[in-house]
Amino acid sequence: MVSTATVLAEWAAQLRPTDEDLALAQRALLDTAAVALAARDEAIVPVVSFMPDAARWAAIGHVLDFDDLHTESTTHISVVVVPAVLAAGGDARAYLAGAGVMARLGTLLGWPHYSSGWHATCTAGAPAAAVAAGVAMGLSVPQLANAMALAVPAACGVQQAFGTQGKSLQVGFAAQAGVRAARLSRAGATAAPKALDAWISLVGGRPDALDPGGPAVPGGLAIKVFPCCYAMQRPIAAVRAVLDQVRGPVDRVLVRTSKASVHPLIHDRPRTGLEGKFSLPYAIATALLDPYPGFESFTDDAVNRAEARSLVERVVAEYEPGGDGLLTGEVDIEIRRADGACVRSRLSAPPGAPTRPPTDAEFTDKLGACGADVPALLADATWQSVGELFRRVFPRNAQADA
């Protein structure tokens, strides 16, 4: 039986992108670059200054949790694959090869893998980054399959890291592991491609369910509108849709939704900005308090505002069992005002979802929100120019190795 790694390697090597695929790749490049540039002043930048390019850029690009998401696999594809491609000197085709492998691997792993606590961005990301870097390096099909197998030991990450720098760091580890595996394969390192099948089975996936058909990235990518976990996008948008009806103090907010749709929101009483990005009660609080839940809403000071902490205590959640993804069913929110009146909002797909993609104007607004200079820095951006920009803005500090 042909190994999963070989099937995916053959698919990647034979990929001929369509115009739609290339448009997705360009948007992913711009989105990932803009979100990384927005993190220029974050505390993680000096922390990762000694790390190799792919690891450094991926960790910085993910720390704000504003990067895109593949909903079918529950993976942040671009923040892993774009840095791997840039570090290896690749282009849109290398990105699409890696992104397509990551989408398919993540789908093979499935919701049971994610819901058991694995961070699928890292588990599916390491082998996918190996393909992205390998295609950029011109590896053959056997070399690509070997590279995926060589990335298996690094295919690890857990959701308990959510709300800490560990989340973005383990994404960086996955991106760098892929680049390292591709370089090892190019240098002649051997591996057993079926190691990937064994690993998929060990972590709860189904290697026999692989479907190499369809567009490069089946299902497309969701673009985030708010800089926080994707599970918070829908509740925030639902509240914002009825803000004009919420006048005066709020007595209680009841949230009804699928348990699966809020699975990553592990901080009910956040105390830091990073924890606030993974908190359903804080999603409601920032949606009610802030004109726009942007970067300023997810600082330590914002999360610890007296009015925010008071609202967090008034959020009650009722979860329906089951579900198989972050967009399972819909969210139903009932806001009870202090005067006794109730305001209700229901939503199935948040803004930026593949079924509600941002308009060109909305996407341009997101780039601008990432920094006043970002639109100019990314004007006429190419894969080569973004790689050069990252090396200039986020240089490696080799002296920090000591």
mmCIF file of C-alpha atoms in Angstrom:
data_model
loop_
_atom_site.group_PDB
_atom_site.id
_atom_site.type_symbol
_atom_site.label_atom_id
_atom_site.label_comp_id
_atom_site.label_asym_id
_atom_site.label_seq_id
_atom_site.Cartn_x
_atom_site.Cartn_y
_atom_site.Cartn_z
ATOM 1 C CA MET A 1 0.000 0.000 0.000
ATOM 2 C CA VAL A 2 1.316 3.443 -0.944
ATOM 3 C CA SER A 3 2.066 5.589 2.092
ATOM 4 C CA THR A 4 0.160 8.780 2.874
ATOM 5 C CA ALA A 5 3.434 10.702 2.682
ATOM 6 C CA THR A 6 4.055 9.439 -0.857
ATOM 7 C CA VAL A 7 0.509 10.262 -2.006
ATOM 8 C CA LEU A 8 0.794 13.780 -0.608
ATOM 9 C CA ALA A 9 4.296 14.232 -2.005
ATOM 10 C CA GLU A 10 3.095 13.231 -5.473
ATOM 11 C CA TRP A 11 0.158 15.616 -5.180
ATOM 12 C CA ALA A 12 2.436 18.472 -4.126
ATOM 13 C CA ALA A 13 4.971 17.818 -6.872
ATOM 14 C CA GLN A 14 2.266 17.743 -9.548
ATOM 15 C CA LEU A 15 0.331 20.774 -8.285
ATOM 16 C CA ARG A 16 -0.495 23.300 -10.974
ATOM 17 C CA PRO A 17 -2.222 26.233 -9.247
ATOM 18 C CA THR A 18 -5.327 27.824 -10.715
ATOM 19 C CA ASP A 19 -5.909 31.566 -10.716
ATOM 20 C CA GLU A 20 -8.158 31.097 -7.680
ATOM 21 C CA ASP A 21 -5.407 29.185 -5.880
ATOM 22 C CA LEU A 22 -2.892 31.937 -6.623
ATOM 23 C CA ALA A 23 -5.296 34.615 -5.380
ATOM 24 C CA LEU A 24 -5.682 32.699 -2.109
ATOM 25 C CA ALA A 25 -1.887 32.415 -1.789
ATOM 26 C CA GLN A 26 -1.403 36.155 -2.312
ATOM 27 C CA ARG A 27 -4.047 37.016 0.258
ATOM 28 C CA ALA A 28 -2.455 34.579 2.710
ATOM 29 C CA LEU A 29 0.946 36.202 2.170
ATOM 30 C CA LEU A 30 -0.446 39.688 2.812
ATOM 31 C CA ASP A 31 -2.527 38.632 5.818
ATOM 32 C CA THR A 32 0.335 36.756 7.474
ATOM 33 C CA ALA A 33 2.849 39.523 6.820
ATOM 34 C CA ALA A 34 0.517 42.236 8.113
ATOM 35 C CA VAL A 35 -0.280 40.363 11.329
ATOM 36 C CA ALA A 36 3.422 39.721 11.960
ATOM 37 C CA LEU A 37 4.209 43.405 11.425
ATOM 38 C CA ALA A 38 1.462 44.299 13.894
ATOM 39 C CA ALA A 39 3.428 42.353 16.524
ATOM 40 C CA ARG A 40 6.651 44.348 16.092
ATOM 41 C CA ASP A 41 6.492 45.706 19.642
ATOM 42 C CA GLU A 42 5.268 42.548 21.347
ATOM 43 C CA ALA A 43 7.279 41.038 24.184
ATOM 44 C CA ILE A 44 7.873 37.856 22.220
ATOM 45 C CA VAL A 45 10.068 39.565 19.606
ATOM 46 C CA PRO A 46 13.244 39.762 21.754
ATOM 47 C CA VAL A 47 12.452 36.349 23.247
ATOM 48 C CA VAL A 48 12.703 34.644 19.844
ATOM 49 C CA SER A 49 15.450 36.849 18.400
ATOM 50 C CA PHE A 50 18.007 34.009 18.408
ATOM 51 C CA MET A 51 15.738 31.453 16.710
ATOM 52 C CA PRO A 52 16.077 30.496 13.016
ATOM 53 C CA ASP A 53 14.038 32.420 10.472
ATOM 54 C CA ALA A 54 10.995 30.155 10.110
ATOM 55 C CA ALA A 55 10.610 29.640 13.863
ATOM 56 C CA ARG A 56 11.102 33.322 14.646
ATOM 57 C CA TRP A 57 8.692 34.610 12.023
ATOM 58 C CA ALA A 58 5.990 32.035 12.782
ATOM 59 C CA ALA A 59 6.069 32.720 16.527
ATOM 60 C CA ILE A 60 5.832 36.473 15.964
ATOM 61 C CA GLY A 61 3.120 36.036 13.352
ATOM 62 C CA HIS A 62 0.953 33.965 15.682
ATOM 63 C CA VAL A 63 1.296 35.752 19.021
ATOM 64 C CA LEU A 64 -1.589 38.159 18.325
ATOM 65 C CA ASP A 65 -3.824 35.288 17.122
ATOM 66 C CA PHE A 66 -4.996 37.405 14.187
ATOM 67 C CA ASP A 67 -3.832 35.047 11.411
ATOM 68 C CA ASP A 68 -6.058 32.992 9.120
ATOM 69 C CA LEU A 69 -7.649 29.614 9.852
ATOM 70 C CA HIS A 70 -8.678 26.530 7.882
ATOM 71 C CA THR A 71 -11.960 25.646 9.554
ATOM 72 C CA GLU A 72 -12.285 22.046 8.321
ATOM 73 C CA SER A 73 -9.003 21.043 9.939
ATOM 74 C CA THR A 74 -8.999 23.664 12.742
ATOM 75 C CA THR A 75 -5.475 24.709 11.766
ATOM 76 C CA HIS A 76 -3.753 28.044 11.308
ATOM 77 C CA ILE A 77 -2.272 27.180 7.952
ATOM 78 C CA SER A 78 -0.567 30.319 6.749
ATOM 79 C CA VAL A 79 1.353 31.228 9.896
ATOM 80 C CA VAL A 80 3.174 27.899 9.628
ATOM 81 C CA VAL A 81 3.515 27.607 5.871
ATOM 82 C CA VAL A 82 4.314 31.206 4.893
ATOM 83 C CA PRO A 83 7.388 31.457 7.181
ATOM 84 C CA ALA A 84 8.613 28.048 5.997
ATOM 85 C CA VAL A 85 8.307 29.146 2.357
ATOM 86 C CA LEU A 86 9.993 32.498 2.995
ATOM 87 C CA ALA A 87 12.859 30.864 4.895
ATOM 88 C CA ALA A 88 13.410 28.435 1.998
ATOM 89 C CA GLY A 89 13.172 31.105 -0.712
ATOM 90 C CA GLY A 90 9.939 29.745 -2.174
ATOM 91 C CA ASP A 91 6.930 31.212 -3.937
ATOM 92 C CA ALA A 92 3.164 30.867 -4.214
ATOM 93 C CA ARG A 93 3.349 27.321 -5.566
ATOM 94 C CA ALA A 94 5.445 26.176 -2.589
ATOM 95 C CA TYR A 95 2.928 27.834 -0.272
ATOM 96 C CA LEU A 96 -0.041 26.137 -1.943
ATOM 97 C CA ALA A 97 1.705 22.757 -1.817
ATOM 98 C CA GLY A 98 2.354 23.097 1.907
ATOM 99 C CA ALA A 99 -1.055 24.622 2.638
ATOM 100 C CA GLY A 100 -2.813 21.863 0.713
ATOM 101 C CA VAL A 101 -0.930 19.161 2.581
ATOM 102 C CA MET A 102 -1.680 20.851 5.912
ATOM 103 C CA ALA A 103 -5.399 21.121 5.121
ATOM 104 C CA ARG A 104 -5.560 17.454 4.137
ATOM 105 C CA LEU A 105 -3.462 16.216 7.052
ATOM 106 C CA GLY A 106 -5.488 18.270 9.513
ATOM 107 C CA THR A 107 -8.691 16.874 8.048
ATOM 108 C CA LEU A 108 -7.331 13.312 8.370
ATOM 109 C CA LEU A 109 -6.579 14.003 12.025
ATOM 110 C CA GLY A 110 -10.118 15.299 12.410
ATOM 111 C CA TRP A 111 -12.080 16.929 15.187
ATOM 112 C CA PRO A 112 -11.490 14.060 17.678
ATOM 113 C CA HIS A 113 -7.751 14.820 17.478
ATOM 114 C CA TYR A 114 -8.307 18.517 18.152
ATOM 115 C CA SER A 115 -10.968 18.045 20.810
ATOM 116 C CA SER A 116 -8.718 15.666 22.746
ATOM 117 C CA GLY A 117 -6.313 18.541 23.364
ATOM 118 C CA TRP A 118 -3.831 18.494 20.494
ATOM 119 C CA HIS A 119 -2.904 21.797 18.825
ATOM 120 C CA ALA A 120 -3.509 20.676 15.247
ATOM 121 C CA THR A 121 -1.708 23.723 13.829
ATOM 122 C CA CYS A 122 1.498 22.185 15.144
ATOM 123 C CA THR A 123 0.766 18.504 14.595
ATOM 124 C CA ALA A 124 -0.343 18.917 10.972
ATOM 125 C CA GLY A 125 1.968 21.884 10.530
ATOM 126 C CA ALA A 126 5.382 20.251 10.888
ATOM 127 C CA PRO A 127 4.977 17.742 7.997
ATOM 128 C CA ALA A 128 3.223 20.399 5.907
ATOM 129 C CA ALA A 129 6.057 22.875 6.457
ATOM 130 C CA ALA A 130 8.446 20.145 5.274
ATOM 131 C CA VAL A 131 6.526 19.944 1.994
ATOM 132 C CA ALA A 132 6.388 23.731 1.613
ATOM 133 C CA ALA A 133 10.117 24.107 2.184
ATOM 134 C CA GLY A 134 10.851 20.993 0.123
ATOM 135 C CA VAL A 135 8.954 22.257 -2.908
ATOM 136 C CA ALA A 136 10.779 25.575 -2.555
ATOM 137 C CA MET A 137 14.068 23.637 -2.571
ATOM 138 C CA GLY A 138 13.081 21.552 -5.597
ATOM 139 C CA LEU A 139 12.997 18.180 -3.817
ATOM 140 C CA SER A 140 11.854 15.068 -5.677
ATOM 141 C CA VAL A 141 8.786 13.071 -4.687
ATOM 142 C CA PRO A 142 10.793 10.532 -2.633
ATOM 143 C CA GLN A 143 12.658 13.379 -0.944
ATOM 144 C CA LEU A 144 9.405 15.148 -0.088
ATOM 145 C CA ALA A 145 7.973 11.948 1.393
ATOM 146 C CA ASN A 146 11.164 11.469 3.402
ATOM 147 C CA ALA A 147 10.985 15.068 4.627
ATOM 148 C CA MET A 148 7.461 14.539 5.928
ATOM 149 C CA ALA A 149 8.594 11.456 7.811
ATOM 150 C CA LEU A 150 11.578 13.336 9.207
ATOM 151 C CA ALA A 151 9.209 16.009 10.546
ATOM 152 C CA VAL A 152 7.098 13.487 12.489
ATOM 153 C CA PRO A 153 9.161 13.662 15.733
ATOM 154 C CA ALA A 154 8.394 17.404 15.925
ATOM 155 C CA ALA A 155 4.673 17.103 15.110
ATOM 156 C CA CYS A 156 3.456 18.015 18.571
ATOM 157 C CA GLY A 157 1.645 20.829 20.346
ATOM 158 C CA VAL A 158 -1.062 21.029 23.021
ATOM 159 C CA GLN A 159 -3.947 23.381 23.722
ATOM 160 C CA GLN A 160 -2.960 23.816 27.352
ATOM 161 C CA ALA A 161 -0.481 26.370 26.008
ATOM 162 C CA PHE A 162 -3.326 28.632 24.845
ATOM 163 C CA GLY A 163 -3.222 32.012 26.549
ATOM 164 C CA THR A 164 0.568 31.978 26.898
ATOM 165 C CA GLN A 165 3.541 32.613 24.636
ATOM 166 C CA GLY A 166 3.897 28.840 24.478
ATOM 167 C CA LYS A 167 1.111 28.711 21.886
ATOM 168 C CA SER A 168 2.921 30.855 19.347
ATOM 169 C CA LEU A 169 6.284 29.308 20.225
ATOM 170 C CA GLN A 170 5.099 25.784 19.467
ATOM 171 C CA VAL A 171 3.807 27.055 16.113
ATOM 172 C CA GLY A 172 7.304 28.390 15.479
ATOM 173 C CA PHE A 173 8.784 25.012 16.401
ATOM 174 C CA ALA A 174 6.525 23.326 13.818
ATOM 175 C CA ALA A 175 7.506 25.711 11.021
ATOM 176 C CA GLN A 176 11.204 25.317 11.727
ATOM 177 C CA ALA A 177 10.918 21.533 12.053
ATOM 178 C CA GLY A 178 9.569 21.398 8.523
ATOM 179 C CA VAL A 179 12.401 23.482 7.110
ATOM 180 C CA ARG A 180 14.935 21.353 8.984
ATOM 181 C CA ALA A 181 13.359 18.129 7.711
ATOM 182 C CA ALA A 182 13.451 19.366 4.104
ATOM 183 C CA ARG A 183 17.116 20.303 4.427
ATOM 184 C CA LEU A 184 17.938 16.927 5.954
ATOM 185 C CA SER A 185 16.160 15.131 3.137
ATOM 186 C CA ARG A 186 17.984 17.222 0.538
ATOM 187 C CA ALA A 187 21.269 16.311 2.236
ATOM 188 C CA GLY A 188 20.497 12.591 1.879
ATOM 189 C CA ALA A 189 18.880 11.685 5.192
ATOM 190 C CA THR A 190 16.647 8.645 4.882
ATOM 191 C CA ALA A 191 13.377 7.891 6.623
ATOM 192 C CA ALA A 192 10.377 5.566 6.421
ATOM 193 C CA PRO A 193 7.495 7.397 4.707
ATOM 194 C CA LYS A 194 5.035 5.063 6.438
ATOM 195 C CA ALA A 195 6.099 6.643 9.716
ATOM 196 C CA LEU A 196 3.591 9.364 8.860
ATOM 197 C CA ASP A 197 0.761 6.806 8.659
ATOM 198 C CA ALA A 198 1.806 5.294 11.984
ATOM 199 C CA TRP A 199 1.875 8.723 13.602
ATOM 200 C CA ILE A 200 -1.561 9.680 12.184
ATOM 201 C CA SER A 201 -3.050 6.531 13.695
ATOM 202 C CA LEU A 202 -1.293 7.016 17.033
ATOM 203 C CA VAL A 203 -2.712 10.530 17.478
ATOM 204 C CA GLY A 204 -6.243 9.483 16.556
ATOM 205 C CA GLY A 205 -6.427 10.203 12.824
ATOM 206 C CA ARG A 206 -7.482 8.093 9.860
ATOM 207 C CA PRO A 207 -4.803 7.745 7.174
ATOM 208 C CA ASP A 208 -7.258 5.762 5.004
ATOM 209 C CA ALA A 209 -9.521 8.833 4.660
ATOM 210 C CA LEU A 210 -7.108 10.883 2.548
ATOM 211 C CA ASP A 211 -8.715 12.790 -0.340
ATOM 212 C CA PRO A 212 -6.130 14.477 -2.599
ATOM 213 C CA GLY A 213 -8.815 15.917 -4.883
ATOM 214 C CA GLY A 214 -10.326 19.374 -5.067
ATOM 215 C CA PRO A 215 -8.696 22.812 -5.036
ATOM 216 C CA ALA A 216 -5.272 23.388 -3.520
ATOM 217 C CA VAL A 217 -6.805 24.333 -0.166
ATOM 218 C CA PRO A 218 -10.206 22.618 0.134
ATOM 219 C CA GLY A 219 -12.742 24.875 1.808
ATOM 220 C CA GLY A 220 -10.589 27.991 1.576
ATOM 221 C CA LEU A 221 -9.350 30.038 4.524
ATOM 222 C CA ALA A 222 -11.159 32.131 7.122
ATOM 223 C CA ILE A 223 -9.815 35.646 7.649
ATOM 224 C CA LYS A 224 -10.078 36.926 11.206
ATOM 225 C CA VAL A 225 -11.788 40.241 11.875
ATOM 226 C CA PHE A 226 -10.845 40.408 15.560
ATOM 227 C CA PRO A 227 -7.352 39.620 17.005
ATOM 228 C CA CYS A 228 -8.313 36.647 19.134
ATOM 229 C CA CYS A 229 -9.138 32.937 18.929
ATOM 230 C CA TYR A 230 -11.407 31.991 16.047
ATOM 231 C CA ALA A 231 -13.913 30.546 18.531
ATOM 232 C CA MET A 232 -14.523 34.109 19.755
ATOM 233 C CA GLN A 233 -15.204 35.616 16.329
ATOM 234 C CA ARG A 234 -18.830 34.469 16.186
ATOM 235 C CA PRO A 235 -19.896 35.498 19.732
ATOM 236 C CA ILE A 236 -18.275 38.916 19.321
ATOM 237 C CA ALA A 237 -19.940 39.490 15.957
ATOM 238 C CA ALA A 238 -23.309 38.344 17.307
ATOM 239 C CA VAL A 239 -23.207 40.859 20.150
ATOM 240 C CA ARG A 240 -22.022 43.671 17.892
ATOM 241 C CA ALA A 241 -24.953 43.023 15.560
ATOM 242 C CA VAL A 242 -27.427 44.151 18.256
ATOM 243 C CA LEU A 243 -25.402 46.787 20.125
ATOM 244 C CA ASP A 244 -27.791 49.549 19.123
ATOM 245 C CA GLN A 245 -30.478 47.751 21.137
ATOM 246 C CA VAL A 246 -28.338 47.418 24.265
ATOM 247 C CA ARG A 247 -28.895 50.692 26.094
ATOM 248 C CA GLY A 248 -27.867 51.110 29.688
ATOM 249 C CA PRO A 249 -26.465 48.567 32.144
ATOM 250 C CA VAL A 250 -26.491 44.836 31.408
ATOM 251 C CA ASP A 251 -27.794 42.483 34.077
ATOM 252 C CA ARG A 252 -26.924 39.122 32.496
ATOM 253 C CA VAL A 253 -25.803 37.571 29.210
ATOM 254 C CA LEU A 254 -26.836 34.021 28.368
ATOM 255 C CA VAL A 255 -24.843 32.278 25.625
ATOM 256 C CA ARG A 256 -26.197 29.089 24.088
ATOM 257 C CA THR A 257 -24.008 27.254 21.621
ATOM 258 C CA SER A 258 -22.363 23.938 20.827
ATOM 259 C CA LYS A 259 -19.674 22.804 23.226
ATOM 260 C CA ALA A 260 -17.420 22.114 20.249
ATOM 261 C CA SER A 261 -17.641 25.715 19.035
ATOM 262 C CA VAL A 262 -15.961 27.054 22.182
ATOM 263 C CA HIS A 263 -13.585 24.165 22.839
ATOM 264 C CA PRO A 264 -10.368 26.276 22.779
ATOM 265 C CA LEU A 265 -11.778 28.950 25.115
ATOM 266 C CA ILE A 266 -10.160 27.632 28.263
ATOM 267 C CA HIS A 267 -9.959 30.845 30.333
ATOM 268 C CA ASP A 268 -13.282 31.751 31.960
ATOM 269 C CA ARG A 269 -11.697 34.346 34.229
ATOM 270 C CA PRO A 270 -8.785 35.795 32.233
ATOM 271 C CA ARG A 271 -6.164 37.926 33.928
ATOM 272 C CA THR A 272 -3.835 38.684 31.003
ATOM 273 C CA GLY A 273 -4.323 39.924 27.472
ATOM 274 C CA LEU A 274 -3.250 36.565 26.066
ATOM 275 C CA GLU A 275 -5.726 34.711 28.275
ATOM 276 C CA GLY A 276 -8.416 37.161 27.155
ATOM 277 C CA LYS A 277 -7.966 35.912 23.591
ATOM 278 C CA PHE A 278 -9.242 32.498 24.757
ATOM 279 C CA SER A 279 -12.191 33.480 26.928
ATOM 280 C CA LEU A 280 -15.877 33.313 26.026
ATOM 281 C CA PRO A 281 -16.949 35.634 28.874
ATOM 282 C CA TYR A 282 -14.370 38.203 27.823
ATOM 283 C CA ALA A 283 -15.534 37.936 24.210
ATOM 284 C CA ILE A 284 -18.939 39.145 25.411
ATOM 285 C CA ALA A 285 -17.407 41.840 27.611
ATOM 286 C CA THR A 286 -15.203 43.380 24.928
ATOM 287 C CA ALA A 287 -18.029 43.232 22.386
ATOM 288 C CA LEU A 288 -20.262 45.207 24.763
ATOM 289 C CA LEU A 289 -17.642 47.669 25.987
ATOM 290 C CA ASP A 290 -15.411 48.493 23.031
ATOM 291 C CA PRO A 291 -16.335 50.294 19.794
ATOM 292 C CA TYR A 292 -14.154 47.725 18.024
ATOM 293 C CA PRO A 293 -12.490 44.764 19.781
ATOM 294 C CA GLY A 294 -9.011 45.372 18.398
ATOM 295 C CA PHE A 295 -5.472 45.126 19.706
ATOM 296 C CA GLU A 296 -6.184 47.552 22.554
ATOM 297 C CA SER A 297 -8.950 45.270 23.821
ATOM 298 C CA PHE A 298 -6.538 42.406 24.422
ATOM 299 C CA THR A 299 -3.955 43.980 26.689
ATOM 300 C CA ASP A 300 -3.510 43.096 30.352
ATOM 301 C CA ASP A 301 -4.999 46.450 31.360
ATOM 302 C CA ALA A 302 -8.054 46.012 29.128
ATOM 303 C CA VAL A 303 -8.807 42.530 30.422
ATOM 304 C CA ASN A 304 -8.522 43.752 34.011
ATOM 305 C CA ARG A 305 -10.787 46.802 33.632
ATOM 306 C CA ALA A 306 -13.310 46.866 36.453
ATOM 307 C CA GLU A 307 -16.216 47.089 34.011
ATOM 308 C CA ALA A 308 -14.862 44.155 31.975
ATOM 309 C CA ARG A 309 -14.367 41.975 35.037
ATOM 310 C CA SER A 310 -17.875 42.835 36.195
ATOM 311 C CA LEU A 311 -19.368 41.829 32.844
ATOM 312 C CA VAL A 312 -17.360 38.597 32.762
ATOM 313 C CA GLU A 313 -19.059 37.574 36.000
ATOM 314 C CA ARG A 314 -22.485 38.120 34.425
ATOM 315 C CA VAL A 315 -21.967 35.789 31.461
ATOM 316 C CA VAL A 316 -23.663 32.402 31.701
ATOM 317 C CA ALA A 317 -23.074 29.714 29.088
ATOM 318 C CA GLU A 318 -25.250 26.744 28.216
ATOM 319 C CA TYR A 319 -23.613 24.206 25.916
ATOM 320 C CA GLU A 320 -25.215 21.649 23.653
ATOM 321 C CA PRO A 321 -23.233 18.382 23.516
ATOM 322 C CA GLY A 322 -21.496 17.168 20.391
ATOM 323 C CA GLY A 323 -20.344 19.070 17.358
ATOM 324 C CA ASP A 324 -17.342 18.692 15.104
ATOM 325 C CA GLY A 325 -15.854 22.143 14.647
ATOM 326 C CA LEU A 326 -15.661 25.767 15.709
ATOM 327 C CA LEU A 327 -18.591 26.705 13.460
ATOM 328 C CA THR A 328 -20.888 23.883 14.572
ATOM 329 C CA GLY A 329 -24.500 25.056 14.655
ATOM 330 C CA GLU A 330 -24.894 28.676 15.672
ATOM 331 C CA VAL A 331 -24.470 30.931 18.674
ATOM 332 C CA ASP A 332 -27.602 32.236 20.411
ATOM 333 C CA ILE A 333 -27.037 35.182 22.741
ATOM 334 C CA GLU A 334 -29.609 36.721 25.064
ATOM 335 C CA ILE A 335 -28.664 40.011 26.698
ATOM 336 C CA ARG A 336 -30.861 41.009 29.628
ATOM 337 C CA ARG A 337 -30.741 44.711 30.329
ATOM 338 C CA ALA A 338 -31.031 46.132 33.848
ATOM 339 C CA ASP A 339 -34.506 47.464 32.970
ATOM 340 C CA GLY A 340 -35.667 43.889 32.341
ATOM 341 C CA ALA A 341 -35.763 44.043 28.552
ATOM 342 C CA CYS A 342 -34.053 41.273 26.588
ATOM 343 C CA VAL A 343 -32.051 41.602 23.380
ATOM 344 C CA ARG A 344 -31.375 38.456 21.391
ATOM 345 C CA SER A 345 -28.913 37.689 18.605
ATOM 346 C CA ARG A 346 -28.221 34.516 16.635
ATOM 347 C CA LEU A 347 -25.395 33.916 14.189
ATOM 348 C CA SER A 348 -24.006 30.944 12.269
ATOM 349 C CA ALA A 349 -21.101 32.341 10.219
ATOM 350 C CA PRO A 350 -19.005 35.254 11.466
ATOM 351 C CA PRO A 351 -17.530 37.933 9.187
ATOM 352 C CA GLY A 352 -14.419 36.626 7.426
ATOM 353 C CA ALA A 353 -15.654 33.027 7.297
ATOM 354 C CA PRO A 354 -15.166 31.289 3.924
ATOM 355 C CA THR A 355 -18.893 31.750 3.314
ATOM 356 C CA ARG A 356 -18.608 35.444 4.273
ATOM 357 C CA PRO A 357 -15.206 36.464 2.871
ATOM 358 C CA PRO A 358 -14.026 40.012 3.464
ATOM 359 C CA THR A 359 -14.484 42.494 0.666
ATOM 360 C CA ASP A 360 -11.383 44.095 -0.818
ATOM 361 C CA ALA A 361 -12.121 47.209 1.253
ATOM 362 C CA GLU A 362 -12.520 45.193 4.460
ATOM 363 C CA PHE A 363 -9.273 43.345 3.830
ATOM 364 C CA THR A 364 -7.486 46.645 3.151
ATOM 365 C CA ASP A 365 -8.880 47.961 6.438
ATOM 366 C CA LYS A 366 -7.420 44.956 8.255
ATOM 367 C CA LEU A 367 -3.980 45.614 6.779
ATOM 368 C CA GLY A 368 -4.225 49.231 7.908
ATOM 369 C CA ALA A 369 -5.266 48.184 11.400
ATOM 370 C CA CYS A 370 -2.012 46.228 11.646
ATOM 371 C CA GLY A 371 -0.021 49.470 11.398
ATOM 372 C CA ALA A 372 -0.252 52.795 9.618
ATOM 373 C CA ASP A 373 2.791 51.907 7.523
ATOM 374 C CA VAL A 374 1.713 48.332 6.737
ATOM 375 C CA PRO A 375 -0.231 49.020 3.518
ATOM 376 C CA ALA A 376 2.771 50.859 2.068
ATOM 377 C CA LEU A 377 5.217 48.201 3.258
ATOM 378 C CA LEU A 378 3.149 45.515 1.553
ATOM 379 C CA ALA A 379 2.288 47.416 -1.617
ATOM 380 C CA ASP A 380 3.132 45.212 -4.609
ATOM 381 C CA ALA A 381 4.324 42.532 -2.180
ATOM 382 C CA THR A 382 5.962 39.411 -3.584
ATOM 383 C CA TRP A 383 7.274 36.343 -1.792
ATOM 384 C CA GLN A 384 10.804 37.599 -2.281
ATOM 385 C CA SER A 385 10.053 41.128 -1.055
ATOM 386 C CA VAL A 386 8.254 39.907 2.078
ATOM 387 C CA GLY A 387 11.185 37.618 2.900
ATOM 388 C CA GLU A 388 13.538 40.590 2.587
ATOM 389 C CA LEU A 389 11.180 42.729 4.699
ATOM 390 C CA PHE A 390 11.060 40.126 7.472
ATOM 391 C CA ARG A 391 14.843 39.848 7.539
ATOM 392 C CA ARG A 392 15.058 43.603 7.922
ATOM 393 C CA VAL A 393 12.280 44.069 10.492
ATOM 394 C CA PHE A 394 12.867 40.852 12.448
ATOM 395 C CA PRO A 395 16.617 40.211 12.170
ATOM 396 C CA ARG A 396 18.160 37.199 13.842
ATOM 397 C CA ASN A 397 20.342 38.020 16.828
ATOM 398 C CA ALA A 398 22.962 35.274 16.676
ATOM 399 C CA GLN A 399 24.741 36.725 19.708
ATOM 400 C CA ALA A 400 21.725 35.759 21.820
ATOM 401 C CA ASP A 401 22.709 32.095 21.325
ATOM 402 C CA ALA A 402 25.294 32.546 24.035
#
